[in-house]
CSV table of C-alpha atoms and ligand atoms in Angstrom, one decimal:
chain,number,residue,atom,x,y,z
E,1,UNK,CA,0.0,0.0,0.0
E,2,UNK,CA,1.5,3.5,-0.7
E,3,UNK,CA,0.1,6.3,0.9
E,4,UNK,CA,0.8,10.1,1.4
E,5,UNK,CA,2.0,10.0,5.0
E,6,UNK,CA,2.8,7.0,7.5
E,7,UNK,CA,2.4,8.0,10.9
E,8,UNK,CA,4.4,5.7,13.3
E,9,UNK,CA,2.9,6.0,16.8
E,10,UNK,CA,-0.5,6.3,17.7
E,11,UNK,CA,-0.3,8.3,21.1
E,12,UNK,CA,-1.8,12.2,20.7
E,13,UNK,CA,0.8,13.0,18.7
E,14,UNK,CA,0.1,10.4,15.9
E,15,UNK,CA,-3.5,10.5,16.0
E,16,UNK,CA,-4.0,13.7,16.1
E,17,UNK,CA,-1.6,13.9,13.0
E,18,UNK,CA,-3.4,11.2,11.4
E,19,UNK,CA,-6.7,13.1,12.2
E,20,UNK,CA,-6.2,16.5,10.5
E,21,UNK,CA,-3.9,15.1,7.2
E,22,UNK,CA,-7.4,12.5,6.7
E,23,UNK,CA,-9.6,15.4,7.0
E,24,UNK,CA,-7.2,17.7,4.4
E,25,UNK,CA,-8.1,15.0,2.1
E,26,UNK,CA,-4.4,12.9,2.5
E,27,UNK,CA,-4.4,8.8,2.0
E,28,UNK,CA,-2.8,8.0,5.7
E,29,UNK,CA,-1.3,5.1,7.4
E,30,UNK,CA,-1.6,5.2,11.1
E,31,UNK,CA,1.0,2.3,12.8
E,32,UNK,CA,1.3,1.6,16.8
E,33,UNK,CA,3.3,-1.3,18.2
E,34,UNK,CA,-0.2,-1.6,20.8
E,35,UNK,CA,-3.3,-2.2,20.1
E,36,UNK,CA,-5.9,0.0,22.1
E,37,UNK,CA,-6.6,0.6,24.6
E,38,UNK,CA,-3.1,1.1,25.9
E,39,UNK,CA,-2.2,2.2,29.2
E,40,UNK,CA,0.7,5.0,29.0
E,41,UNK,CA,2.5,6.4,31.9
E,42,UNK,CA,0.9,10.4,32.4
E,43,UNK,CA,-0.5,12.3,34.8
E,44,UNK,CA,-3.2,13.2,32.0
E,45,UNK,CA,-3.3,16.7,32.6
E,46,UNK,CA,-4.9,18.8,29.7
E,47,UNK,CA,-4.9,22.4,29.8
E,48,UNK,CA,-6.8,25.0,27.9
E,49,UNK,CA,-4.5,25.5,25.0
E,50,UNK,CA,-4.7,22.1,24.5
E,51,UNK,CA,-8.7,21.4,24.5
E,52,UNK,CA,-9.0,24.5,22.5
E,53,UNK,CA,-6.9,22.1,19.9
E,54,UNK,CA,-8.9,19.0,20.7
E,55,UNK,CA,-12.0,20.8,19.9
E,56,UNK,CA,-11.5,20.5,16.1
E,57,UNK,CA,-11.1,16.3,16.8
E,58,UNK,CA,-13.9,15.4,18.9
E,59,UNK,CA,-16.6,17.2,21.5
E,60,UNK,CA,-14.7,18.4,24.7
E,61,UNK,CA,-18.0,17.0,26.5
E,62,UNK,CA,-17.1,13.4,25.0
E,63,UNK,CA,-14.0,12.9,27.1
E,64,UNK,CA,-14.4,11.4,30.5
E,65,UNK,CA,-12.5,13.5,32.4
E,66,UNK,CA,-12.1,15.4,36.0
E,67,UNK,CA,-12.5,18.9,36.2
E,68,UNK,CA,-9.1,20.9,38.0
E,69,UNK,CA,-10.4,24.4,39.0
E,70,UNK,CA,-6.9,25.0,41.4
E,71,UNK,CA,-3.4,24.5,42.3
E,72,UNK,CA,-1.7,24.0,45.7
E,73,UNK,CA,2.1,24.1,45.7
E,74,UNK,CA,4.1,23.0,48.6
E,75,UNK,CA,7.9,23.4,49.5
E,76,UNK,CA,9.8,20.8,51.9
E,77,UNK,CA,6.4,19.7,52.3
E,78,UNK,CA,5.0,22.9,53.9
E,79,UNK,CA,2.0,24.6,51.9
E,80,UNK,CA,3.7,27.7,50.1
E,81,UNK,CA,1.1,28.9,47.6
E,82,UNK,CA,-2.4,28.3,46.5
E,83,UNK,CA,-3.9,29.9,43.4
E,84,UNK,CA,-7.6,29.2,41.9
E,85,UNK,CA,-7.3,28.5,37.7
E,86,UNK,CA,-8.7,31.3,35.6
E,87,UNK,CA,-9.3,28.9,32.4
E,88,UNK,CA,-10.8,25.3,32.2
E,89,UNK,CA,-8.0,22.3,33.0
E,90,UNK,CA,-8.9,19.0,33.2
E,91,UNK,CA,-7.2,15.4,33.8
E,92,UNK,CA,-7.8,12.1,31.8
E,93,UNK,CA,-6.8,8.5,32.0
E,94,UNK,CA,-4.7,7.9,28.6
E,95,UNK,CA,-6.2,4.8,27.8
E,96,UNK,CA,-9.5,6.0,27.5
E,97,UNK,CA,-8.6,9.0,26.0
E,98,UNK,CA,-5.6,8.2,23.8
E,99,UNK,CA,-8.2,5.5,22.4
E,100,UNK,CA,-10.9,8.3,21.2
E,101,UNK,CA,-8.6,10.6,19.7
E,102,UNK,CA,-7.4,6.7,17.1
E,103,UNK,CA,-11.0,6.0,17.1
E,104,UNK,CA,-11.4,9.5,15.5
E,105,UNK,CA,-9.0,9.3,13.4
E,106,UNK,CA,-10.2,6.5,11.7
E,107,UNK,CA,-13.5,7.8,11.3
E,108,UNK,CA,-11.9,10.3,9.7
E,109,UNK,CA,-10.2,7.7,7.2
E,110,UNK,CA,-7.0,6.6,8.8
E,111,UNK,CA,-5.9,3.4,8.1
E,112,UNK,CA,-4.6,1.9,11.6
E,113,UNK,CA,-2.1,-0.8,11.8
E,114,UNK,CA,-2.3,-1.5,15.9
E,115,UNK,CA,0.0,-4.4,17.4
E,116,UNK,CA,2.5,-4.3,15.2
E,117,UNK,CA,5.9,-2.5,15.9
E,118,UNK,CA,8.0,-1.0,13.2
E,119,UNK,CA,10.7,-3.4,11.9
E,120,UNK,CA,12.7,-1.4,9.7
E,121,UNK,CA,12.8,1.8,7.6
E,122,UNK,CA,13.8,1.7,3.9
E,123,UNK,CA,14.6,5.4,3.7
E,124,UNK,CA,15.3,5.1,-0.5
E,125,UNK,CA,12.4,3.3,-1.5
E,126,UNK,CA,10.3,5.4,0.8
E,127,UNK,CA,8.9,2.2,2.8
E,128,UNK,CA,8.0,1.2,6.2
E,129,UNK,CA,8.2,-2.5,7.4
E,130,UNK,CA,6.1,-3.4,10.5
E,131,UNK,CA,5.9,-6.7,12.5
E,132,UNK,CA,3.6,-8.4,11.1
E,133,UNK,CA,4.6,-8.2,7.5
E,134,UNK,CA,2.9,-4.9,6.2
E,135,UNK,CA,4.9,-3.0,4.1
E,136,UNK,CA,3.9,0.9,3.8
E,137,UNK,CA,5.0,3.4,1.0
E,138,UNK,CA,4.8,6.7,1.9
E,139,UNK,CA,5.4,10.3,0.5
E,140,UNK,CA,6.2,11.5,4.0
E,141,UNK,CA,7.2,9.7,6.9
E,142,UNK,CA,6.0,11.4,10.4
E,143,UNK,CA,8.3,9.9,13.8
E,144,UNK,CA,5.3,10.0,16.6
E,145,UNK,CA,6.3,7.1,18.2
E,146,UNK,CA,7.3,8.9,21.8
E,147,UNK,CA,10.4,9.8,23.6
E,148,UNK,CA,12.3,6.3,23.2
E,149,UNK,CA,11.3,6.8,19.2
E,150,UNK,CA,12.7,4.2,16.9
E,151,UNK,CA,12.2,6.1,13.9
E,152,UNK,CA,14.3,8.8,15.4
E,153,UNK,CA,17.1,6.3,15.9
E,154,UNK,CA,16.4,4.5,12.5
E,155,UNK,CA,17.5,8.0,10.9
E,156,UNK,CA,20.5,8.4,12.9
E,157,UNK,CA,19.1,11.9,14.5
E,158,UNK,CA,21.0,11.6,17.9
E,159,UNK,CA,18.7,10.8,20.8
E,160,UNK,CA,17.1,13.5,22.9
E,161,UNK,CA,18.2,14.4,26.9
E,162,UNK,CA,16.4,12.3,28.3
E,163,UNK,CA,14.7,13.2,32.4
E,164,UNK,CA,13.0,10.1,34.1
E,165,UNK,CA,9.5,9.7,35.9
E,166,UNK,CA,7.8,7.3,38.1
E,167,UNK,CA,4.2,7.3,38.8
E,168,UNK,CA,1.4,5.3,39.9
E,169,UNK,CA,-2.5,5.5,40.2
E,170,UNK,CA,-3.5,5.0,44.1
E,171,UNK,CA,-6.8,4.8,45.2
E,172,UNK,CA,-8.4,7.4,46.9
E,173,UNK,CA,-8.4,6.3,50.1
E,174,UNK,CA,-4.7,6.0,50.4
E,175,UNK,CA,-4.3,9.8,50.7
E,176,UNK,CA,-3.3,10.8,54.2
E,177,UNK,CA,-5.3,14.5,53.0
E,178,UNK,CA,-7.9,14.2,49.8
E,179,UNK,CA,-9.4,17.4,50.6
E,180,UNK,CA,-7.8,19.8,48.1
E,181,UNK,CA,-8.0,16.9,45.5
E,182,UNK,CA,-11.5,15.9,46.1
E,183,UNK,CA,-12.2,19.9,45.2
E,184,UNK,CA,-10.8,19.6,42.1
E,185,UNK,CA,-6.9,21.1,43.1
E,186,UNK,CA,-3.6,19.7,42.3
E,187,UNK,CA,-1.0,19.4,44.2
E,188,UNK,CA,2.6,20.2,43.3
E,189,UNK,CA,5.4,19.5,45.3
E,190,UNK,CA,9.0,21.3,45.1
E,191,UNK,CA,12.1,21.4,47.1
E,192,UNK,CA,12.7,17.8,47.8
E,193,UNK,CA,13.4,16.9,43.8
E,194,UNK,CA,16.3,18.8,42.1
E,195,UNK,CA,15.2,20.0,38.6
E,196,UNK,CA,11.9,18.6,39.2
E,197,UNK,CA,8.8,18.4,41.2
E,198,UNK,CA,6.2,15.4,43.1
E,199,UNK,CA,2.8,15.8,42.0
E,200,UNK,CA,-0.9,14.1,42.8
E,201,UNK,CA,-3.5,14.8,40.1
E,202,UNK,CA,-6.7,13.7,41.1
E,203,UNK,CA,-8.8,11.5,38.4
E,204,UNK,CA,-12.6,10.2,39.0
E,205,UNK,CA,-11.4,6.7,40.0
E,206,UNK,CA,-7.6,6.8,41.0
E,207,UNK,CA,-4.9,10.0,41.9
E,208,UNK,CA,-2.4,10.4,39.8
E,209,UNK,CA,1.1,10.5,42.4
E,210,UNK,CA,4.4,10.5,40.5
E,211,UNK,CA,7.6,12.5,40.8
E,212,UNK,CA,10.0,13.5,37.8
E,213,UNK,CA,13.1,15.1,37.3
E,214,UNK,CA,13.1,17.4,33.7
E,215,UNK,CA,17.2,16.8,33.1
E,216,UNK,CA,19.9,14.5,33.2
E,217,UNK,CA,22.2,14.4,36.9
E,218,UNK,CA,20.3,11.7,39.0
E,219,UNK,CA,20.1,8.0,38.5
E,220,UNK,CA,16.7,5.8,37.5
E,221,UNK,CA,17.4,4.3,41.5
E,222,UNK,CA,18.0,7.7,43.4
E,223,UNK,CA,14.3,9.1,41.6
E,224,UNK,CA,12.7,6.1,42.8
E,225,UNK,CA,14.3,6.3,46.6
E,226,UNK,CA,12.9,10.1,46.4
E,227,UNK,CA,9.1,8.5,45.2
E,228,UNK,CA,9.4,5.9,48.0
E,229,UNK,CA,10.1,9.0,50.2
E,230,UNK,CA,7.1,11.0,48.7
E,231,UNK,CA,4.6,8.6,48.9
E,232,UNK,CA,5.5,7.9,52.7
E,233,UNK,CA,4.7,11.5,53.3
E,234,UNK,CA,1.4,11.6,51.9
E,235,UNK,CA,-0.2,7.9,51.6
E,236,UNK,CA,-0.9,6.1,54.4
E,237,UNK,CA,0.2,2.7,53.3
E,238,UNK,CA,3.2,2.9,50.6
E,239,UNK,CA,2.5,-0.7,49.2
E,240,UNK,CA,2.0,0.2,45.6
E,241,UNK,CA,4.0,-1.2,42.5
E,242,UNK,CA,5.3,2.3,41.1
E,243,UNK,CA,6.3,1.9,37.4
E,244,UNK,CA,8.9,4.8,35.6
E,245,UNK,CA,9.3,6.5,32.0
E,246,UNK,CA,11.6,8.4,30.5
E,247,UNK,CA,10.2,11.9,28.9
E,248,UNK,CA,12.3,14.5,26.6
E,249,UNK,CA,14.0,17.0,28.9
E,250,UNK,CA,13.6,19.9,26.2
E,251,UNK,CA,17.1,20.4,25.5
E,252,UNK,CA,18.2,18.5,22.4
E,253,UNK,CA,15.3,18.8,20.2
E,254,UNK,CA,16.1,17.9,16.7
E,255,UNK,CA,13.9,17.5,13.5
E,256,UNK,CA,16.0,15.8,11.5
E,257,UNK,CA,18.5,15.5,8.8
E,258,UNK,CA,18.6,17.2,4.8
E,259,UNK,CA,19.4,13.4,4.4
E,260,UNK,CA,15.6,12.5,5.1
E,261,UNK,CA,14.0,15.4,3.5
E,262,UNK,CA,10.6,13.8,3.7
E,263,UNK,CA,11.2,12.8,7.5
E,264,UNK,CA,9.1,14.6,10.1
E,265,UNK,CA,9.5,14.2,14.1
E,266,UNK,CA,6.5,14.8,16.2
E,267,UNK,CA,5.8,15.0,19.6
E,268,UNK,CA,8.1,13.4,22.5
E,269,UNK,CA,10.2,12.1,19.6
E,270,UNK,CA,10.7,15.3,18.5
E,271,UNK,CA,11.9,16.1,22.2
E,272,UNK,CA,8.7,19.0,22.6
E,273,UNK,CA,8.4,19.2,26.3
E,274,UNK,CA,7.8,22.2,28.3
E,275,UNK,CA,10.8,22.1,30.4
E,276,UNK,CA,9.2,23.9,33.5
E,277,UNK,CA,6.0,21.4,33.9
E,278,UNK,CA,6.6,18.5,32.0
E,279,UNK,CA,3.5,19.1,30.1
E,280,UNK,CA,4.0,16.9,26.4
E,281,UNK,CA,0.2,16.4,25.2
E,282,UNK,CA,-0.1,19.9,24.5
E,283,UNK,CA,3.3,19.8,22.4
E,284,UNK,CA,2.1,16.6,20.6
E,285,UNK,CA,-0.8,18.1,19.5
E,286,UNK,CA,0.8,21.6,18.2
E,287,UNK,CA,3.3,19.2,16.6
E,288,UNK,CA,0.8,17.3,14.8
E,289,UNK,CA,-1.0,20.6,13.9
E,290,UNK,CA,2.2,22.2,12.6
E,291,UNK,CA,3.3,19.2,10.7
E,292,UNK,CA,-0.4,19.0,8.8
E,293,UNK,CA,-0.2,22.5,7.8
E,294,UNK,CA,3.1,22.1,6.6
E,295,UNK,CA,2.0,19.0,4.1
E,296,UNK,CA,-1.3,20.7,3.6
E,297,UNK,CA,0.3,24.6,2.6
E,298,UNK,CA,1.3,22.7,-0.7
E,299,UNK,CA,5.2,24.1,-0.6
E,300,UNK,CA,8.0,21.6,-0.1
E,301,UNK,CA,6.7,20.0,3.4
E,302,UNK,CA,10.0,18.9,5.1
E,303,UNK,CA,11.3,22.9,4.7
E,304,UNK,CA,7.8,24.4,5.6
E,305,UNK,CA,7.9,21.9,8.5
E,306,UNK,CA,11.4,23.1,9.9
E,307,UNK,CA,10.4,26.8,8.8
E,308,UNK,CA,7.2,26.6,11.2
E,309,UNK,CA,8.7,24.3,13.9
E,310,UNK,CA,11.8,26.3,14.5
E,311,UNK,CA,10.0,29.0,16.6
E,312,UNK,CA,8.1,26.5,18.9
E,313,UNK,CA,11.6,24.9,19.5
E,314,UNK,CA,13.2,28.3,20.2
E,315,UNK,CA,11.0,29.1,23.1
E,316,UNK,CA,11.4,25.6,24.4
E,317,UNK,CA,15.0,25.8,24.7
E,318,UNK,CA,14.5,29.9,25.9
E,319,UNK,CA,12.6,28.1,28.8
E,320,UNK,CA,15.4,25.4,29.8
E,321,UNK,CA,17.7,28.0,30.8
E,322,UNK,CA,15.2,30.0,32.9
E,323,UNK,CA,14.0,26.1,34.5
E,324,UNK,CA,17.9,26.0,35.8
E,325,UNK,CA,17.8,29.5,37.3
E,326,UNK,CA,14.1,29.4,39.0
E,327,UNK,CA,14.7,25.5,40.2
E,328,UNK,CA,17.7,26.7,42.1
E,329,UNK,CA,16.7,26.6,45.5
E,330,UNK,CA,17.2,30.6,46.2
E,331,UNK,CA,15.6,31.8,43.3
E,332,UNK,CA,12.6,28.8,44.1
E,333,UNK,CA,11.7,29.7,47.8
E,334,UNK,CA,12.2,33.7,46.5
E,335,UNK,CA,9.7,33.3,43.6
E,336,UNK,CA,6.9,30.9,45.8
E,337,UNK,CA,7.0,33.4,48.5
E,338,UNK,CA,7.0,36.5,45.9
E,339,UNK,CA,3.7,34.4,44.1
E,340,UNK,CA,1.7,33.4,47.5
E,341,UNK,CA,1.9,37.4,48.5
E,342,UNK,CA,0.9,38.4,45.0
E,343,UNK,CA,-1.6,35.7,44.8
E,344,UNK,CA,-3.9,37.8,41.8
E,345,UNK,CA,-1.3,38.7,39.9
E,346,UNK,CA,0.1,35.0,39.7
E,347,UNK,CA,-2.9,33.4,39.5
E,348,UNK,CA,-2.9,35.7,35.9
E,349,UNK,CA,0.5,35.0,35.1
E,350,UNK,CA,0.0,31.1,35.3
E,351,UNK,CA,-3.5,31.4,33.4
E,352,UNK,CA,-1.6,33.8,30.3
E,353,UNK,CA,1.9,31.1,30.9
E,354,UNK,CA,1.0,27.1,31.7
E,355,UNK,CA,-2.4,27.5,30.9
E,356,UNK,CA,-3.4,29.2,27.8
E,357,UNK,CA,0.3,30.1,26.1
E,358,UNK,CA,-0.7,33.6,25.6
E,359,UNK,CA,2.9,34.8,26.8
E,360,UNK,CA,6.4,33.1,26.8
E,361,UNK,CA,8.0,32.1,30.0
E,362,UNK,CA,10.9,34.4,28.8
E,363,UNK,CA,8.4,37.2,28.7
E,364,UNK,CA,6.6,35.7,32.1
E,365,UNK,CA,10.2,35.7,33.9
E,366,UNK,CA,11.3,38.7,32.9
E,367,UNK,CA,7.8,40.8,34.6
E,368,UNK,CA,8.3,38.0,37.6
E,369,UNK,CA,11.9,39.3,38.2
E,370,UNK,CA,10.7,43.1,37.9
E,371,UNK,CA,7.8,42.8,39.8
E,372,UNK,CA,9.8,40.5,43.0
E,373,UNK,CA,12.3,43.1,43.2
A,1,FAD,C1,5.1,10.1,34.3
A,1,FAD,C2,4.7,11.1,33.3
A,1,FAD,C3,3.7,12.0,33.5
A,1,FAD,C4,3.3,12.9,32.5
A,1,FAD,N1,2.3,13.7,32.8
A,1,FAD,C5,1.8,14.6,31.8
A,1,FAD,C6,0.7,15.4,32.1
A,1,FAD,O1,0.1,15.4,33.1
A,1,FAD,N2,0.3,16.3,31.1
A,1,FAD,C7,1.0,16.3,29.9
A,1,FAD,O2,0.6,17.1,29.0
A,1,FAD,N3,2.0,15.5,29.6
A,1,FAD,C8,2.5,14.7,30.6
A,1,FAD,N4,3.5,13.8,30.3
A,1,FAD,C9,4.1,13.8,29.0
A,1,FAD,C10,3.2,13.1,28.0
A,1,FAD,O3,2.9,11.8,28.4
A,1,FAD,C11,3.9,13.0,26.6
A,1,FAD,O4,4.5,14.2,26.3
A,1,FAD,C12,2.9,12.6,25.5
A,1,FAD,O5,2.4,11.3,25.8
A,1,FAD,C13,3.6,12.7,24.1
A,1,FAD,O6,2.7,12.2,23.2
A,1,FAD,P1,3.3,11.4,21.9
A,1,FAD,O7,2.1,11.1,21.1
A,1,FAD,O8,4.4,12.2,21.3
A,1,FAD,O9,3.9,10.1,22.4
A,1,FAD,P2,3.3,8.9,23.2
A,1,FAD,O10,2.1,9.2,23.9
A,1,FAD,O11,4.4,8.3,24.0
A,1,FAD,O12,2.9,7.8,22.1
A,1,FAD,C14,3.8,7.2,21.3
A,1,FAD,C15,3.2,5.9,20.7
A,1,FAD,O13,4.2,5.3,19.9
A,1,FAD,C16,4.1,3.9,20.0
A,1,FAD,N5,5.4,3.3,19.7
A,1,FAD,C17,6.5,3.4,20.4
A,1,FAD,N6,7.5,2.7,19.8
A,1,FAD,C18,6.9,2.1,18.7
A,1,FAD,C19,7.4,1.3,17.6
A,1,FAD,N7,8.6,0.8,17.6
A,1,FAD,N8,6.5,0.9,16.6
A,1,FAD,C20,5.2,1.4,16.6
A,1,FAD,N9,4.7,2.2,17.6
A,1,FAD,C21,5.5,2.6,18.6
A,1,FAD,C22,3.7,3.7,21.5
A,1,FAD,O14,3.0,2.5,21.7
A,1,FAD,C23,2.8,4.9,21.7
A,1,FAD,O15,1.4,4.6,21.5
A,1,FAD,C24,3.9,12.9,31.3
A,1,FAD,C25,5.0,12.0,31.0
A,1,FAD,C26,5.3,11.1,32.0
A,1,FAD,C27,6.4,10.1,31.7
């Protein structure tokens, strides 16, 4: 079968992808090693910029999903800051939702090829071989396969910084304190976890606990010794099997090479994280829209692709360097008291920064730093 794009991966990035190219008119392959549903390692948080997106895919009201209307932020365990969310937020469990966002794509006319891994790339005769036998021409091949991504490595693009996770669901009546949860709050923990943070994100049948650390410096074991720690804090029994990922750290993203000029990275295998939170699905998605209207704008894609994803990459790597000055423990326990006492104005800056992407964090930091003097 030939067809205008092959989309390897079927996570948000891929579908999504798959999605809008089927509904510009394109002939599209959509390959995942799993079939679905899957289970995939996330705290499922969705902010506003990234419904608005998913709005064009599927009604919001479609998604099961649990409301978030605040965040509570602690330091060395101790509540530092509270602020309410201006804009909607919600949380999902991947599996269901990673599942309606394939399911719409193929309603849409995606071929899916689920359970079968890719084998091998034949990167002159344009063709993708996957495990169990398919072989899939393409015009353009889009990498969506996530952060470990094979195509990536297939194409000899060197592999992203990696920073490493570990999270599991608990049920509810583990929590020592459910009360901000059960209102719809998050809770974000700093202090503890150098260049990262704990977190619980509450869902309708499970919390979310997990703790990550956005760049390179500790080991798989020393992450999980700090969860083991975490959980004992705020659980009151710690016997859960916690399970880890690795996610892009934002600071090697790469597209590709002029050798594959019809080779487009998406998503974590792309390396789009936002270095601060950690947040990816938003990413994936403004990947998979950017890479559509690159094919779609009818100039040469793989240019029009770099052309439009140079600027999202830009700010990405902007906001590393600012992550390593605000997570330094001064600057950190500076910034949260500076927030709590200005609770309005941050409340505004985290709506126009995390939330909706109306301002860069370089922009964000900048006021922050005036404003804190
Ligand atoms: C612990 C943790 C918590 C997170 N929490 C959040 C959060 O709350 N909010 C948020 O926005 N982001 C969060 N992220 C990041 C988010 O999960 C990712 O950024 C997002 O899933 C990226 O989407 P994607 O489609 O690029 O990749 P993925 O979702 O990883 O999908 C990739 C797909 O490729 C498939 N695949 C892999 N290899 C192959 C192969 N060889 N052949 C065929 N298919 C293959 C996989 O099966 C998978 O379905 C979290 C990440 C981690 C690790």
């Amino acid at each position: 079968m030939i067809y205008d794009a092959v989309i390897i991966g079927a996570g948000p990035a891929g579908a999504c992808a798959g999605y809008w190219l089927a509904a510009a008119g394109l002939k599209i392959a959509l390959a995942d090693r799993r079939k679905f549903p899957r289970e995939k390692l996330c705290g499922g948080l969705l902010t506003c910029k990234t419904v608005d997106m998913l709005r064009t895919i599927l009604p919001v009201e479609d998604i099961p999903k649990y409301g978030i209307s605040g965040t509570y932020v602690f330091h060395h365990g101790r509540s530092a800051a509270a602020f309410k969310l201006l804009s909607e937020a919600y949380t999902v469990r991947r599996s269901q939702f990673d599942t309606l966002l394939v399911e719409a794509a193929e309603k849409r006319g995606v071929h899916s090829y689920l359970g079968e891994p890719l084998q091998s790339i034949d990167f002159i005769k344009r063709e993708v071989c996957l495990s169990g036998g398919h072989r899939l021409g393409y015009s353009i091949l889009i990498g969506a396969d996530g952060a470990l991504s094979r195509v990536r490595r297939f194409s000899g693009i060197p592999k992203n910084e990696m920073g490493f996770c570990v999270e599991s669901h608990v049920p509810w009546e583990l929590l020592k304190n459910p009360d901000h949860l059960r209102n719809g709050g998050i809770e974000i923990y700093y202090g503890d976890f150098s260049d990262g943070y704990g977190w619980i994100f509450p869902c309708e049948a499970s919390v979310a606990v997990g703790v990550g650390n956005l760049a390179q410096g500790m080991t798989e074991q020393e992450i999980l010794a700090q969860y083991q720690k975490f959980l004992a804090d705020i659980l009151i029994s710690t016997d859960i099997k916690p399970a880890g990922a690795y996610l892009p750290s934002g600071t090697s993203v790469a597209l590709g090479t002029p050798l594959y000029e019809n080779l487009c990275l998406i998503g974590d295998a792309a390396g789009l994280i936002d270095p601060f939170t950690g947040e990816g699905i938003y990413y994936a998605l403004l990947s998979a829209k950017t890479v559509t209207d690159a094919i779609v704008s009818g100039k040469t894609a793989y240019p029009e692709y770099e052309r439009r994803m140079s600027r999202i990459i830009q700010e990405i790597q902007d906001t590393v360097g600012i992550r390593n000055r605000v997570y330094s423990p001064p600057v950190l326990k500076h910034s949260l008291d500076f927030m709590q006492s200005a609770a309005q104005y941050s409340e505004k800056l985290i709506d126009e920064t995390i939330v909706r992407y109306a301002k860069t964090y370089a922009d964000a930091y900048e006021e922050l730093k005036f404003y804190s003097r």
